[in-house]
C-alpha cells in the first residue's frame, strides 16, 4: 500500500500520436524516395546521353532549391499554417515523380529535380514544426529524435533500394 501523503508522478503523455506518426512516415518516405532517385537518376541521365556535369546539376538543383526555400517555409507555416504548406509539398512530389518518368532528355530530368527540392523543403521542414508543436513538452525531444531517425533511416535505405532496382 502507498502512504496517503506519497506523491505520484503525473502520467506521461504518449509520444506516438497519429499526427506524429504521420509526420514520421512522411519524412521517412520522402527521404527514401529522394535518395533512391539520387542513385537511379545519374544512371538514367547517362542512358539519355548526359554528361558528368549534368549529373552534378541533378544534385545541385534539388539541394540548392531546398536550401533556398527552407528559411521561407518557416514564415509560410507561421502565416498560412502547416496543412497549407504540406499539402502543396505532397502534390509537388507526386507531380515531380510523374515528370521524372516522362522526361526524355538530361535537361528535362534536371529541371524536374527542382520539384524534389521544393517538396523536400515544404514537407520535411514543416513536418518537424508539426512534430515539435504536437508533441507533449515532456516528450518533445523524444518525438523530434524519432522524426530525425526516420529521416536518417530513409537516407540509409534509399540508396540500397535504388541500387537494388538498378541490379
PDB file of C-alpha atoms in Angstrom, residues 61-141:
ATOM      1  CA  UNK A  61      19.114  21.616 -58.366  1.00  0.00           C
ATOM      2  CA  UNK A  62      17.362  19.594 -55.694  1.00  0.00           C
ATOM      3  CA  UNK A  63      19.719  20.521 -52.857  1.00  0.00           C
ATOM      4  CA  UNK A  64      20.041  24.171 -53.864  1.00  0.00           C
ATOM      5  CA  UNK A  65      16.306  24.742 -54.207  1.00  0.00           C
ATOM      6  CA  UNK A  66      15.601  23.047 -50.867  1.00  0.00           C
ATOM      7  CA  UNK A  67      18.327  25.093 -49.174  1.00  0.00           C
ATOM      8  CA  UNK A  68      16.991  28.375 -50.551  1.00  0.00           C
ATOM      9  CA  UNK A  69      13.367  27.593 -49.670  1.00  0.00           C
ATOM     10  CA  UNK A  70      13.746  26.270 -46.117  1.00  0.00           C
ATOM     11  CA  UNK A  71      14.101  29.717 -44.476  1.00  0.00           C
ATOM     12  CA  UNK A  72      10.953  30.864 -46.300  1.00  0.00           C
ATOM     13  CA  UNK A  73       8.987  27.778 -45.288  1.00  0.00           C
ATOM     14  CA  UNK A  74       9.077  28.756 -41.613  1.00  0.00           C
ATOM     15  CA  UNK A  75       7.414  32.084 -42.406  1.00  0.00           C
ATOM     16  CA  UNK A  76       4.828  30.389 -44.604  1.00  0.00           C
ATOM     17  CA  UNK A  77       3.991  27.963 -41.794  1.00  0.00           C
ATOM     18  CA  UNK A  78       3.543  30.901 -39.406  1.00  0.00           C
ATOM     19  CA  UNK A  79       1.358  32.798 -41.885  1.00  0.00           C
ATOM     20  CA  UNK A  80      -0.673  30.044 -43.554  1.00  0.00           C
ATOM     21  CA  UNK A  81      -0.484  27.025 -41.259  1.00  0.00           C
ATOM     22  CA  UNK A  82       1.135  23.638 -41.613  1.00  0.00           C
ATOM     23  CA  UNK A  83      -1.555  21.984 -43.719  1.00  0.00           C
ATOM     24  CA  UNK A  84      -1.422  24.805 -46.274  1.00  0.00           C
ATOM     25  CA  UNK A  85       2.309  24.215 -46.691  1.00  0.00           C
ATOM     26  CA  UNK A  86       2.466  20.414 -46.518  1.00  0.00           C
ATOM     27  CA  UNK A  87      -0.341  19.623 -48.966  1.00  0.00           C
ATOM     28  CA  UNK A  88       1.278  21.529 -51.857  1.00  0.00           C
ATOM     29  CA  UNK A  89       4.573  19.834 -50.950  1.00  0.00           C
ATOM     30  CA  UNK A  90       2.958  16.411 -51.331  1.00  0.00           C
ATOM     31  CA  UNK A  91       1.369  17.488 -54.620  1.00  0.00           C
ATOM     32  CA  UNK A  92       4.694  18.753 -55.956  1.00  0.00           C
ATOM     33  CA  UNK A  93       6.332  15.438 -55.032  1.00  0.00           C
ATOM     34  CA  UNK A  94       3.718  13.400 -56.913  1.00  0.00           C
ATOM     35  CA  UNK A  95       3.877  15.653 -59.995  1.00  0.00           C
ATOM     36  CA  UNK A  96       7.688  15.577 -59.920  1.00  0.00           C
ATOM     37  CA  UNK A  97       7.861  11.792 -59.795  1.00  0.00           C
ATOM     38  CA  UNK A  98       5.485  11.650 -62.776  1.00  0.00           C
ATOM     39  CA  UNK A  99       7.548  14.300 -64.608  1.00  0.00           C
ATOM     40  CA  UNK A 100      10.749  12.363 -63.990  1.00  0.00           C
ATOM     41  CA  UNK A 101       9.164   9.324 -65.618  1.00  0.00           C
ATOM     42  CA  UNK A 102       8.212  11.393 -68.659  1.00  0.00           C
ATOM     43  CA  UNK A 103      11.484  13.333 -69.020  1.00  0.00           C
ATOM     44  CA  UNK A 104      13.143  12.387 -72.308  1.00  0.00           C
ATOM     45  CA  UNK A 105      16.369  14.391 -72.006  1.00  0.00           C
ATOM     46  CA  UNK A 106      19.013  15.068 -69.370  1.00  0.00           C
ATOM     47  CA  UNK A 107      17.871  18.698 -69.168  1.00  0.00           C
ATOM     48  CA  UNK A 108      14.285  17.543 -68.540  1.00  0.00           C
ATOM     49  CA  UNK A 109      15.416  15.313 -65.683  1.00  0.00           C
ATOM     50  CA  UNK A 110      17.495  18.151 -64.203  1.00  0.00           C
ATOM     51  CA  UNK A 111      14.552  20.559 -64.452  1.00  0.00           C
ATOM     52  CA  UNK A 112      12.279  18.061 -62.700  1.00  0.00           C
ATOM     53  CA  UNK A 113      14.719  17.887 -59.790  1.00  0.00           C
ATOM     54  CA  UNK A 114      13.602  21.398 -58.853  1.00  0.00           C
ATOM     55  CA  UNK A 115      10.368  19.724 -57.736  1.00  0.00           C
ATOM     56  CA  UNK A 116      12.255  17.343 -55.460  1.00  0.00           C
ATOM     57  CA  UNK A 117      13.912  20.340 -53.807  1.00  0.00           C
ATOM     58  CA  UNK A 118      10.586  22.133 -53.399  1.00  0.00           C
ATOM     59  CA  UNK A 119       8.801  19.108 -51.951  1.00  0.00           C
ATOM     60  CA  UNK A 120      11.700  18.323 -49.637  1.00  0.00           C
ATOM     61  CA  UNK A 121      11.726  21.868 -48.261  1.00  0.00           C
ATOM     62  CA  UNK A 122       7.947  22.024 -47.828  1.00  0.00           C
ATOM     63  CA  UNK A 123       7.405  18.557 -46.376  1.00  0.00           C
ATOM     64  CA  UNK A 124      10.485  17.963 -44.281  1.00  0.00           C
ATOM     65  CA  UNK A 125      10.727  21.420 -42.744  1.00  0.00           C
ATOM     66  CA  UNK A 126       7.020  21.645 -41.979  1.00  0.00           C
ATOM     67  CA  UNK A 127       6.944  18.093 -40.640  1.00  0.00           C
ATOM     68  CA  UNK A 128       9.490  18.975 -37.993  1.00  0.00           C
ATOM     69  CA  UNK A 129       7.399  22.004 -36.994  1.00  0.00           C
ATOM     70  CA  UNK A 130       4.313  19.809 -36.651  1.00  0.00           C
ATOM     71  CA  UNK A 131       6.168  17.230 -34.547  1.00  0.00           C
ATOM     72  CA  UNK A 132       7.518  19.935 -32.244  1.00  0.00           C
ATOM     73  CA  UNK A 133       4.107  21.587 -31.884  1.00  0.00           C
ATOM     74  CA  UNK A 134       2.102  18.378 -31.427  1.00  0.00           C
ATOM     75  CA  UNK A 135       4.392  16.576 -29.017  1.00  0.00           C
ATOM     76  CA  UNK A 136       3.905  16.948 -25.284  1.00  0.00           C
ATOM     77  CA  UNK A 137       6.501  19.265 -23.746  1.00  0.00           C
ATOM     78  CA  UNK A 138       7.800  16.469 -21.519  1.00  0.00           C
ATOM     79  CA  UNK A 139       8.485  14.287 -24.589  1.00  0.00           C
ATOM     80  CA  UNK A 140       9.322  16.844 -27.292  1.00  0.00           C
ATOM     81  CA  UNK A 141      12.964  15.777 -27.538  1.00  0.00           C
TER      82      UNK A 141
END
